Amino acid sequence: MPEERVLVLGAGTGGLVAANLLAYHGYKVTIVEKSDFHLFQPGMLWIAFKGHRPERYLRPVEDLVRPGVELVKGVVEKVDFAERKVTLGDGRSLSYDKIIVALGASLDYDAVPGHRQLFESIGDYFGGADAAAKFWSHFSKLTEGTLVVAAADPLYKCPPAPHKAAFLAADTLRRKGLLGKVKVVLALPFIHEYASETMAKIIGPKLREAGIEVKTMFTVDSIDVENKVINSLEGESIEYTLATVIPVHGGPRIEVNPPNAVDEDGYIKVNKYTLQVEGYDDAYAIGDCTNAPTSKTGVTAHLGAEVVVDRIMGFEARFTGRTNCPVVADGEAAFVISDYEHPPVPVRFSKMKRLMEDLFIAAYWSSLKYPEKWQAVFRAYFEATSPAVLGERGW
Amino acid sequence: MPEKIVVDARGMACPGPITKLVRAYRKAKKGDIIEVLATDPGFEPDVKAWAERTGNKIVELKKEGDVIKAVIEVTAK
Ligand SMILES: Cc1cc2nc3c(=O)[nH]c(=O)nc-3n(C[C@H](O)[C@H](O)[C@H](O)COP(=O)(O)OP(=O)(O)OC[C@H]3O[C@@H](n4cnc5c(N)ncnc54)[C@H](O)[C@@H]3O)c2cc1C
């Protein structure tokens, strides 16, 4: 039995995979989490735009950690890499031999004027399951006007999230016979209809087919909630009947020592291949809380957790920066597949890919608690679909 | 006082350089100079499209080896 004590901060996607995998390999693991429930974050889209019940995407954290993992409920306030010490909000402190920080990204509703007011009055599909249910209570009553789906910054979790929001919204409106009476406008902070031009060429026509109007180079700069107008940094305005804006993201809201272990946005600085915190060989950070130059997605958090567990066990594993962001349209899906060495390859929409995405979602809870059971399945998938294998021909 | 803001987006694949430019632009004020260094070949047409849409001025756009350098004067704010 390994003697090292590993401390994992955050029981989100990355933290749970890391903690449960380490426990499987016999490590003494402690995981710290502030919430009682783990939320499957993509579920917020289905709650907000399809009216799914929030319970479907929430599980008590204690049900997701396996025997051998000690769960500490608490708010992390300070991480001291130099002293190997973590301080919680209630004053408790925890020490460690190895640490894995997996605290996710934080959302800032105060970066853009009017945003907090919009969020508090109608919710959204980023700020939690309750916020998503609140948004549905407004969206489901919309019978005419303009729905605007926009973002306050180009850097946010799951790059195709606003596209999925627009597709799901248009689908709900179509099924109610309201598409047309309600116009769906997708306003994006990118040059093309998607951040990657290769994928924009595939996603753009799908958006048009679905009756969605796209505005590019529109980064939300202020929201006038009284007059229902959104203004962009690029100098344009859109009037709305109902609007949802992805908030500006940042690193976890904690104090870190040394202060230069985080970048100017609060993200923890890591070696992008080893995920080691710069300057510390006993500290790692995975998922959305890092400055690794890849997309902030559950897939990258999951793959990062596997790399870090391998490294703690003494193997030479390297994180590739692989993404697999699903773009879900009506009955079909495509994935945005890239890694550090390869920009996104062209991946076309198909019903088969939708089936795969639905299977990934169905496997989610099990893959968090028993990651070792899914390793062979996921490895086969990620190897067969690596951007180097798919190449310019795509998939 | 106009400031010069240097954005180093070398080694960042798409949408890296434009993401960094947009974030620098949010903090910039009229008269500031934003200098972006990028290696992503898509950056050249993208920065031109961005400047045209936002009404800001590209004072310099050149390629030195693999590195594209764009110097933008903030005129539209
Ligand atoms: C609308 C939407 C759709 C998405 N769709 C997809 C998708 O289709 N595919 C995909 O791969 N990804 C998707 N994502 C992204 C994905 O959910 C995240 O990238 C993923 O959850 C990141 O995992 P993580 O472990 O880094 O952070 P998280 O899962 O966010 O976990 C962080 C954990 O830390 C806890 N925490 C934070 N601060 C503290 C503190 N101070 N003290 C104690 N605990 C704390 C939080 O409560 C949380 O449990 C989507 C996200 C959104 C919002």
XYZ file of C-alpha atoms and ligand atoms in Angstrom:
525
model
C 0.000 0.000 0.000
C 1.407 3.401 -0.956
C 2.073 5.520 2.132
C 1.688 8.909 0.453
C -1.301 11.013 1.492
C -2.901 12.759 -1.442
C -5.117 15.777 -0.942
C -7.585 16.565 -3.733
C -9.315 19.970 -3.767
C -12.740 20.026 -5.444
C -15.132 17.143 -6.162
C -15.982 18.189 -9.704
C -15.244 16.082 -12.761
C -11.439 16.157 -12.465
C -11.245 15.883 -8.680
C -13.580 12.877 -8.432
C -11.829 10.953 -11.198
C -8.421 11.593 -9.605
C -9.531 10.749 -6.038
C -11.439 7.591 -6.962
C -8.671 6.313 -9.226
C -6.029 6.892 -6.539
C -8.190 5.103 -3.947
C -8.566 2.183 -6.355
C -4.761 1.993 -6.469
C -4.607 1.958 -2.659
C -3.667 5.563 -1.883
C -4.956 7.385 1.203
C -6.967 10.169 -0.324
C -8.780 13.154 1.158
C -11.080 15.238 -1.011
C -12.392 18.679 -0.031
C -15.640 20.012 -1.481
C -17.850 22.943 -0.519
C -21.093 21.692 -2.098
C -23.292 18.787 -0.980
C -24.112 17.976 -4.595
C -22.082 17.391 -7.729
C -23.684 18.917 -10.816
C -23.230 17.444 -14.300
C -22.703 20.882 -15.832
C -23.764 20.128 -19.444
C -27.128 19.201 -17.885
C -27.770 22.924 -17.300
C -28.376 23.242 -21.051
C -31.111 20.616 -20.925
C -32.668 22.133 -17.801
C -32.623 25.673 -19.235
C -33.738 24.982 -22.805
C -35.625 21.678 -22.612
C -37.169 21.845 -19.152
C -35.447 18.728 -17.783
C -35.710 18.271 -14.035
C -32.560 19.475 -12.188
C -32.473 16.292 -10.015
C -31.520 14.341 -13.100
C -28.127 16.070 -13.189
C -27.353 16.295 -9.451
C -25.916 13.608 -7.146
C -24.843 13.856 -3.495
C -21.038 14.066 -3.450
C -20.892 11.361 -0.752
C -22.487 8.899 -3.209
C -19.757 9.597 -5.771
C -16.684 8.876 -3.645
C -15.691 5.262 -3.176
C -14.573 3.642 0.077
C -11.041 4.735 0.906
C -11.660 8.358 0.010
C -12.209 10.650 2.975
C -14.660 13.424 2.120
C -14.166 16.734 3.921
C -16.932 19.240 3.541
C -15.474 22.752 3.555
C -14.520 25.836 1.598
C -10.875 26.060 0.554
C -9.615 29.546 1.374
C -5.887 29.283 1.030
C -3.448 26.926 -0.655
C 0.168 27.232 0.409
C 2.374 25.221 -1.940
C 5.520 26.322 -0.122
C 4.299 25.130 3.310
C 2.248 22.180 1.949
C -0.794 23.447 3.751
C -4.428 24.109 2.879
C -6.647 26.339 5.019
C -10.425 26.012 5.060
C -13.027 28.718 5.733
C -13.755 27.400 9.240
C -10.079 27.643 10.190
C -9.212 23.949 9.840
C -5.935 23.229 8.096
C -4.877 20.183 6.111
C -1.377 19.007 5.185
C -0.337 16.658 2.384
C 2.401 14.733 0.659
C 0.910 15.354 -2.787
C -1.831 17.758 -3.774
C -4.147 17.919 -6.785
C -6.012 21.198 -7.220
C -9.260 20.713 -9.157
C -11.342 23.715 -8.063
C -12.712 24.583 -11.505
C -13.238 28.080 -12.903
C -15.112 30.897 -11.171
C -17.801 33.052 -12.787
C -17.792 36.835 -12.550
C -21.219 38.411 -13.022
C -19.837 41.836 -12.086
C -17.331 42.216 -14.936
C -19.991 43.476 -17.352
C -22.432 46.226 -16.252
C -26.014 44.949 -15.981
C -25.021 41.292 -16.001
C -25.714 40.554 -12.342
C -29.136 42.183 -12.637
C -29.943 40.037 -15.706
C -28.693 36.874 -13.987
C -30.573 37.505 -10.748
C -33.822 38.245 -12.515
C -33.942 35.331 -14.989
C -31.070 32.876 -14.246
C -28.926 31.349 -17.006
C -27.358 28.024 -18.084
C -23.912 28.491 -16.406
C -24.620 29.605 -12.841
C -25.988 26.340 -11.382
C -28.969 23.984 -11.597
C -31.326 26.460 -9.861
C -30.312 29.254 -12.216
C -31.001 26.938 -15.172
C -34.446 25.998 -13.817
C -35.194 29.690 -13.348
C -34.180 30.413 -16.940
C -36.528 27.659 -18.181
C -39.413 29.243 -16.248
C -38.902 32.361 -18.406
C -37.933 30.713 -21.686
C -40.899 28.336 -21.580
C -43.251 31.341 -21.468
C -41.641 33.142 -24.413
C -44.090 33.325 -27.327
C -42.719 36.179 -29.440
C -39.734 38.475 -29.838
C -36.005 37.755 -29.823
C -33.994 35.322 -27.748
C -30.329 36.351 -27.612
C -27.645 33.826 -26.656
C -24.320 35.626 -26.138
C -21.008 35.673 -24.231
C -19.104 38.324 -22.283
C -15.654 36.938 -23.152
C -14.181 34.456 -25.664
C -12.708 32.287 -22.885
C -15.399 30.127 -21.238
C -16.093 26.463 -20.423
C -17.074 24.209 -23.306
C -16.520 26.368 -26.440
C -19.648 25.028 -28.238
C -21.917 25.722 -25.194
C -23.661 28.769 -26.732
C -24.141 26.888 -30.012
C -25.750 24.005 -28.122
C -27.923 26.518 -26.267
C -29.115 28.027 -29.567
C -29.750 24.607 -31.150
C -31.715 23.333 -28.151
C -33.695 26.591 -27.845
C -34.579 26.565 -31.562
C -35.592 22.917 -31.275
C -37.943 23.615 -28.352
C -39.449 26.607 -30.175
C -39.931 24.600 -33.370
C -41.734 21.837 -31.512
C -44.086 24.432 -30.068
C -44.655 25.993 -33.506
C -43.062 29.226 -32.288
C -39.824 29.385 -34.280
C -40.209 32.430 -36.492
C -42.469 34.202 -34.009
C -39.468 33.944 -31.720
C -36.175 34.719 -33.424
C -33.053 33.026 -32.004
C -29.897 35.152 -32.281
C -26.528 33.604 -31.442
C -24.000 36.388 -30.820
C -20.409 35.142 -30.665
C -17.130 36.799 -29.660
C -15.341 35.051 -32.558
C -14.452 36.004 -36.135
C -16.376 33.028 -37.572
C -19.441 31.021 -36.475
C -17.130 28.984 -34.260
C -13.751 29.732 -32.692
C -12.040 27.374 -35.161
C -12.667 28.243 -38.813
C -12.532 24.554 -39.798
C -15.431 23.762 -37.472
C -17.194 27.045 -38.336
C -17.576 25.759 -41.911
C -19.414 22.710 -40.564
C -21.416 24.322 -37.764
C -22.386 27.507 -39.698
C -24.653 25.769 -42.268
C -26.286 23.713 -39.467
C -27.131 26.893 -37.574
C -28.706 28.399 -40.705
C -30.647 25.181 -41.334
C -32.006 25.370 -37.790
C -33.216 28.941 -38.398
C -30.682 30.525 -36.038
C -29.351 33.990 -36.851
C -25.639 34.369 -36.106
C -23.796 37.564 -35.249
C -20.003 37.245 -35.136
C -17.507 39.523 -33.392
C -20.016 40.442 -30.719
C -18.465 40.380 -27.240
C -20.931 41.601 -24.622
C -19.706 44.817 -22.985
C -22.827 46.015 -21.164
C -26.445 44.995 -20.667
C -29.213 47.565 -20.322
C -31.819 45.493 -18.497
C -34.446 48.301 -18.385
C -34.429 48.907 -22.148
C -33.523 45.293 -23.014
C -30.469 46.104 -25.128
C -27.071 44.374 -25.188
C -24.058 46.403 -26.324
C -20.851 44.875 -27.650
C -17.216 45.753 -27.219
C -17.036 45.902 -31.016
C -19.562 48.742 -31.061
C -22.886 47.096 -31.955
C -26.197 46.637 -30.114
C -28.956 44.015 -30.117
C -32.443 44.393 -28.677
C -33.837 41.362 -26.902
C -36.978 39.990 -25.370
C -35.075 37.338 -23.414
C -31.274 37.106 -23.190
C -28.627 34.880 -21.684
C -24.973 35.854 -21.500
C -22.075 33.579 -20.539
C -20.185 35.329 -17.704
C -16.507 36.232 -17.685
C -14.515 33.303 -16.219
C -11.496 33.330 -13.925
C -9.461 30.987 -11.770
C -10.698 29.724 -8.389
C -11.329 32.431 -5.773
C -8.691 31.380 -3.273
C -5.507 32.827 -1.852
C -2.416 31.103 -3.221
C 1.127 31.114 -1.890
C 3.423 31.862 -3.634
C 1.256 34.492 -5.376
C 3.093 33.992 -8.666
C 1.754 30.410 -8.875
C -1.361 31.928 -10.501
C -1.644 34.067 -13.645
C -3.339 37.483 -13.938
C -6.786 35.844 -14.215
C -6.236 33.610 -11.179
C -5.595 30.393 -13.121
C -2.976 28.092 -11.605
C 0.175 28.011 -13.699
C 1.080 24.473 -14.715
C 3.461 22.710 -17.030
C 1.025 21.962 -19.864
C 2.304 18.383 -20.327
C 2.873 17.199 -16.728
C 0.201 19.406 -15.089
C 2.656 20.053 -12.282
C 2.287 23.418 -10.588
C 5.238 25.477 -11.811
C 8.105 25.070 -9.375
C 6.602 22.253 -7.220
C 7.039 18.543 -7.838
C 4.462 17.571 -5.192
C 1.637 19.739 -6.558
C -0.616 19.322 -9.579
C -3.598 21.187 -10.981
C -6.137 19.786 -13.437
C -9.200 20.876 -15.391
C -10.727 24.330 -15.548
C -8.619 25.892 -12.758
C -5.357 25.769 -14.757
C -3.780 28.007 -17.388
C -3.112 25.006 -19.730
C -3.730 26.358 -23.254
C -6.587 24.028 -24.149
C -10.386 24.185 -23.893
C -12.010 24.134 -20.464
C -14.065 20.936 -20.667
C -14.939 17.872 -18.628
C -13.027 15.705 -21.065
C -9.779 17.602 -20.491
C -10.361 17.478 -16.712
C -10.946 13.708 -16.875
C -7.903 13.034 -19.092
C -5.774 15.358 -16.966
C -6.773 13.430 -13.828
C -5.621 10.168 -15.419
C -2.255 11.710 -16.351
C -1.688 13.037 -12.833
C -2.610 9.716 -11.196
C -0.166 7.945 -13.518
C 2.558 10.428 -12.605
C 1.931 10.067 -8.871
C 2.292 6.309 -9.404
C 5.654 6.902 -11.073
C 4.766 6.614 -14.769
C 5.920 9.041 -17.470
C 2.435 10.146 -18.588
C 1.941 13.361 -20.576
C -1.212 15.403 -21.086
C -1.873 16.049 -24.784
C -4.418 18.862 -24.386
C -6.998 16.681 -26.137
C -10.516 18.106 -26.500
C -13.720 16.357 -27.503
C -16.355 19.070 -27.164
C -19.748 17.837 -28.315
C -21.880 20.076 -30.512
C -25.410 18.777 -30.185
C -27.910 19.711 -32.903
C -31.327 18.293 -33.681
C -30.922 14.494 -33.393
C -27.258 14.723 -34.412
C -23.902 15.647 -32.948
C -20.327 16.501 -33.942
C -17.235 16.795 -31.737
C -14.575 19.487 -31.695
C -11.420 17.384 -31.652
C -8.006 18.971 -31.175
C -4.880 18.791 -29.027
C -1.800 20.918 -28.325
C -0.191 19.883 -31.600
C -3.278 19.918 -33.842
C -5.947 22.557 -34.386
C -9.522 21.195 -34.650
C -9.980 18.681 -37.482
C -13.167 18.699 -39.564
C -15.733 16.510 -37.793
C -19.114 16.243 -39.500
C -22.504 15.890 -37.840
C -24.038 12.429 -37.684
C -26.634 10.451 -35.785
C -23.936 7.948 -34.774
C -21.972 10.710 -33.016
C -25.151 11.762 -31.237
C -25.512 8.184 -30.046
C -21.917 8.268 -28.752
C -22.538 11.557 -26.941
C -25.704 10.180 -25.340
C -23.744 7.101 -24.238
C -21.018 9.302 -22.689
C -23.711 11.173 -20.752
C -25.311 7.923 -19.581
C -21.885 6.662 -18.436
C -21.010 9.896 -16.610
C -21.774 8.983 -12.968
C -20.169 5.578 -13.288
C -17.082 7.040 -15.001
C -16.573 9.417 -12.057
C -16.851 6.763 -9.376
C -15.221 3.822 -11.160
C -12.835 5.472 -13.650
C -10.740 2.298 -13.969
C -13.714 0.425 -15.485
C -14.013 2.970 -18.278
C -10.304 3.474 -18.975
C -10.076 0.850 -21.719
C -13.253 2.095 -23.427
C -12.200 5.733 -23.353
C -8.627 4.944 -24.362
C -9.847 3.073 -27.448
C -12.123 5.971 -28.360
C -9.481 8.671 -27.833
C -6.802 6.749 -29.727
C -9.072 5.950 -32.677
C -10.212 9.580 -32.904
C -6.963 11.384 -32.126
C -6.522 14.436 -34.367
C -3.250 12.962 -35.674
C -5.139 9.847 -36.841
C -8.151 11.719 -38.236
C -5.972 14.285 -40.036
C -7.282 16.808 -42.556
C -9.767 14.267 -43.863
C -11.505 14.467 -40.509
C -14.328 12.224 -39.396
C -1.516 58.770 -21.318
C -1.808 56.280 -24.199
C -0.198 52.975 -23.323
C 1.394 50.215 -25.296
C 0.001 46.768 -24.531
C 1.962 43.770 -25.767
C 0.059 40.517 -26.245
C 2.203 37.454 -26.782
C 0.062 34.720 -28.329
C 2.905 32.752 -29.901
C 2.382 29.017 -29.774
C -1.337 29.414 -29.139
C -3.543 27.735 -31.680
C -6.800 29.226 -32.819
C -8.706 30.910 -31.219
C -5.848 31.933 -28.943
C -4.535 35.115 -30.569
C -7.939 36.728 -31.178
C -9.091 35.760 -27.671
C -6.082 37.558 -26.256
C -6.630 40.570 -28.511
C -10.294 40.885 -27.470
C -9.324 40.689 -23.802
C -6.607 43.334 -24.235
C -9.060 45.530 -26.161
C -11.581 45.423 -23.289
C -9.008 47.023 -20.993
C -7.610 49.459 -23.576
C -8.565 53.103 -24.076
C -8.528 55.404 -27.087
C -5.021 56.068 -28.339
C -3.492 52.922 -26.832
C -1.364 50.675 -28.995
C -1.912 46.915 -28.878
C 0.901 44.805 -30.274
C 0.074 41.142 -30.884
C 2.619 38.440 -31.650
C 1.161 35.188 -33.000
C 2.238 32.058 -34.842
C -1.243 30.831 -35.835
C -1.445 31.432 -39.643
C -5.196 32.136 -39.336
C -4.368 35.208 -37.277
C -3.525 37.422 -40.267
C -6.957 37.338 -42.002
C -8.666 37.279 -38.593
C -6.993 40.424 -37.293
C -7.849 42.244 -40.539
C -11.517 41.232 -40.222
C -11.512 42.262 -36.574
C -10.003 45.709 -37.249
C -12.441 46.347 -40.073
C -15.481 45.396 -37.993
C -14.438 47.292 -34.881
C -13.102 50.322 -36.725
C -9.643 50.212 -35.187
C -6.491 50.909 -37.157
C -3.802 48.404 -38.078
C -0.571 50.415 -38.139
C 1.664 47.480 -38.911
C 1.144 43.866 -39.984
C 4.179 41.832 -40.884
C 5.605 38.364 -40.828
C 9.065 37.598 -39.470
C 9.741 33.919 -39.993
C 6.840 32.101 -38.326
C 5.806 35.066 -36.237
C 3.052 37.433 -37.295
C 3.238 40.845 -35.680
C 0.204 43.112 -35.674
C 0.295 46.610 -34.243
C -3.141 48.105 -33.659
C -4.000 51.638 -32.688
C -7.171 51.869 -30.618
C -9.172 54.499 -32.482
C -12.770 53.293 -32.068
C -13.226 53.598 -28.314
C -23.349 24.730 -19.954
C -22.125 23.877 -19.921
C -21.992 22.823 -20.811
C -20.861 22.019 -20.789
N -20.777 20.988 -21.686
C -19.708 20.176 -21.659
C -19.630 19.043 -22.511
O -20.553 18.758 -23.263
N -18.521 18.273 -22.479
C -17.492 18.552 -21.634
O -16.506 17.813 -21.636
N -17.534 19.603 -20.790
C -18.617 20.409 -20.782
N -18.686 21.475 -19.920
C -17.514 21.812 -19.098
C -17.339 20.931 -17.890
O -18.502 20.885 -17.124
C -16.190 21.457 -17.051
O -15.110 21.751 -17.885
C -15.750 20.455 -16.022
O -16.748 20.292 -15.062
C -14.423 20.856 -15.381
O -14.089 19.995 -14.343
P -13.210 20.507 -13.130
O -13.033 19.319 -12.255
O -12.031 21.228 -13.608
O -14.125 21.599 -12.404
P -15.597 21.472 -11.826
O -16.281 20.276 -12.365
O -16.234 22.792 -12.022
O -15.371 21.201 -10.273
C -14.866 22.133 -9.365
C -15.361 21.724 -7.974
O -14.687 22.488 -6.988
C -15.617 22.953 -6.025
N -15.074 24.178 -5.459
C -14.820 25.350 -6.101
N -14.254 26.230 -5.261
C -14.175 25.619 -4.055
C -13.641 26.019 -2.789
N -13.097 27.239 -2.601
N -13.680 25.132 -1.780
C -14.193 23.871 -1.952
N -14.699 23.443 -3.129
C -14.684 24.310 -4.173
C -16.887 23.158 -6.824
O -18.033 23.152 -5.972
C -16.848 21.979 -7.785
O -17.473 20.844 -7.252
C -19.821 22.279 -19.873
C -19.956 23.331 -18.961
C -21.093 24.126 -18.964
C -21.218 25.242 -17.968
